Short mmCIF file of C-alpha atoms in Angstrom, two decimals:
data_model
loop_
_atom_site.label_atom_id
_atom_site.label_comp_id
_atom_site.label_asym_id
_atom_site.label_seq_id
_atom_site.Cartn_x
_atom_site.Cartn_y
_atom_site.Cartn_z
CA UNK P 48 0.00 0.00 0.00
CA UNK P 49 1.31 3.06 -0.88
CA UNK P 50 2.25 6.29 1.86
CA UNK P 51 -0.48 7.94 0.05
CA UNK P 52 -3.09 6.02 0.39
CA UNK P 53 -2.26 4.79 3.87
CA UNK P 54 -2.40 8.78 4.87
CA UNK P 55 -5.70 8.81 3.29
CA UNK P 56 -6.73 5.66 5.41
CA UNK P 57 -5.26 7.36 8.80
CA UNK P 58 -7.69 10.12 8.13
CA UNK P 59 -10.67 8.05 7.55
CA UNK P 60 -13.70 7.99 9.87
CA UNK P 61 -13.36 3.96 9.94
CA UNK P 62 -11.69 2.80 12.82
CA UNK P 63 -10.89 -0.63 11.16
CA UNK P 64 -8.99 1.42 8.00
CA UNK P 65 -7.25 3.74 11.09
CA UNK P 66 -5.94 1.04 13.16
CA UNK P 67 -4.82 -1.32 9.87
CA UNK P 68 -3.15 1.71 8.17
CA UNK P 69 -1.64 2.71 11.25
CA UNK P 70 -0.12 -1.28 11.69
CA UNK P 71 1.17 -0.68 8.07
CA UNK P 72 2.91 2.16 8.72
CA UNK P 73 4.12 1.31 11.80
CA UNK P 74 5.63 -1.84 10.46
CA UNK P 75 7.05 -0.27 7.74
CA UNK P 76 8.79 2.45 9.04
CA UNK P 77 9.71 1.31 12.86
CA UNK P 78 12.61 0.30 12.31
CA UNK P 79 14.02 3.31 9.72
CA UNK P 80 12.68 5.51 12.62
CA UNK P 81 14.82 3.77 15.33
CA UNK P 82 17.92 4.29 13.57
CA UNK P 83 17.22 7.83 12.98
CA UNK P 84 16.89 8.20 16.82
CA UNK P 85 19.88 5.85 17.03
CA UNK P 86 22.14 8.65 15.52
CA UNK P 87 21.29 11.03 18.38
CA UNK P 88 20.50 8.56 21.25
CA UNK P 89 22.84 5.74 21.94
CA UNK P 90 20.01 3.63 24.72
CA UNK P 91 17.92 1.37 22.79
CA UNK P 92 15.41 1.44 25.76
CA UNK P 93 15.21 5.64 25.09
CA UNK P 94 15.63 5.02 21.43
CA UNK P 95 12.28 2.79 21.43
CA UNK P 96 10.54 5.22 24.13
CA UNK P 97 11.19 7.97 21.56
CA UNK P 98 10.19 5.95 18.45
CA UNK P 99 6.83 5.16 19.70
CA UNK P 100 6.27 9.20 20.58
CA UNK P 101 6.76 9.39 17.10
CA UNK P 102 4.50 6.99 15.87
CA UNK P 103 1.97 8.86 18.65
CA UNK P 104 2.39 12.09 17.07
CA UNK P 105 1.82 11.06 13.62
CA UNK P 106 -1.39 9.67 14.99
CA UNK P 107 -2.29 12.68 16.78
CA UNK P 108 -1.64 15.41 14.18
CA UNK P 109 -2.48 12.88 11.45
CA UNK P 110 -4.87 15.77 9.98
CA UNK P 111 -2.23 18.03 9.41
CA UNK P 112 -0.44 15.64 7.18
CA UNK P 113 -1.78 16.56 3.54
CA UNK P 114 -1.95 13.44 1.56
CA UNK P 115 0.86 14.43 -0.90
CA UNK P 116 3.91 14.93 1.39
CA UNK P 117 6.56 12.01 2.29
CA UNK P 118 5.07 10.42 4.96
CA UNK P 119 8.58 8.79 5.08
CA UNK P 120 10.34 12.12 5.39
CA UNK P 121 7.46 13.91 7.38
CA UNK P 122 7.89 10.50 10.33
CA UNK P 123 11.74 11.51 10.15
CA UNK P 124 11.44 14.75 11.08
CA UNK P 125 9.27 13.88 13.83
CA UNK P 126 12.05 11.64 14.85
CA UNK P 127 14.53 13.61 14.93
CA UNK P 128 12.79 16.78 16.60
CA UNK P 129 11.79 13.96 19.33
CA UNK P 130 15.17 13.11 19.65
CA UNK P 131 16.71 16.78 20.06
CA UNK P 132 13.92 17.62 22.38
CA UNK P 133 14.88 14.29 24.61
CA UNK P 134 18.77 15.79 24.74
CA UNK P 135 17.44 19.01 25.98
CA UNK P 136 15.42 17.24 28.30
CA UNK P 137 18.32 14.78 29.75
CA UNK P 138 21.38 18.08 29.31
CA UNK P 139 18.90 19.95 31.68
CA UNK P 140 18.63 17.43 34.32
CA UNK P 141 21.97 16.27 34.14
CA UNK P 142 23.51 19.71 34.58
CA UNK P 143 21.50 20.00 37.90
CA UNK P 144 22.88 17.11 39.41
#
């Protein structure tokens, strides 16, 4: 199935379609996601913690995803912003201590 149609599924009022797209895209793209977190993060445990925030904001702000952008690309960025914000998160707590 291709990105474009599985964005149009996401955004569907059926929840069967919603949760099977979602499956598909999760499947597909867990694992391209994980190393892109990899590259900033060196735990697996945070690197799968952050990877499924991603996945949960794709979900959540599926509706501002128009059907013609790189879902690919558009996860990525997620990704990596997730992935920044967890440094900031971990430099700011760490410097306390």
């Amino acid at each position: 199935m291709t990105d474009k149609i599985l964005i149009k599924k996401l955004k569907s009022y059926n929840e069967e379609e919603i949760r099977y797209s979602f499956n598909c895209v999760y499947n597909k793209y867990f694992k391209l996601v994980c190393f892109c977190i990899s590259q900033y993060i060196s735990s697996k445990e945070d690197v799968e913690e952050i990877a499924n925030d991603t996945f949960i904001s794709l979900f959540n702000n599926i509706d501002k995803l128009e059907e013609n952008k790189n879902l690919k690309y558009y996860l990525l960025t997620i990704a990596k912003n997730n992935a920044i914000s967890f440094l900031r998160k971990y430099s700011k707590y760490s410097s306390l201590s």
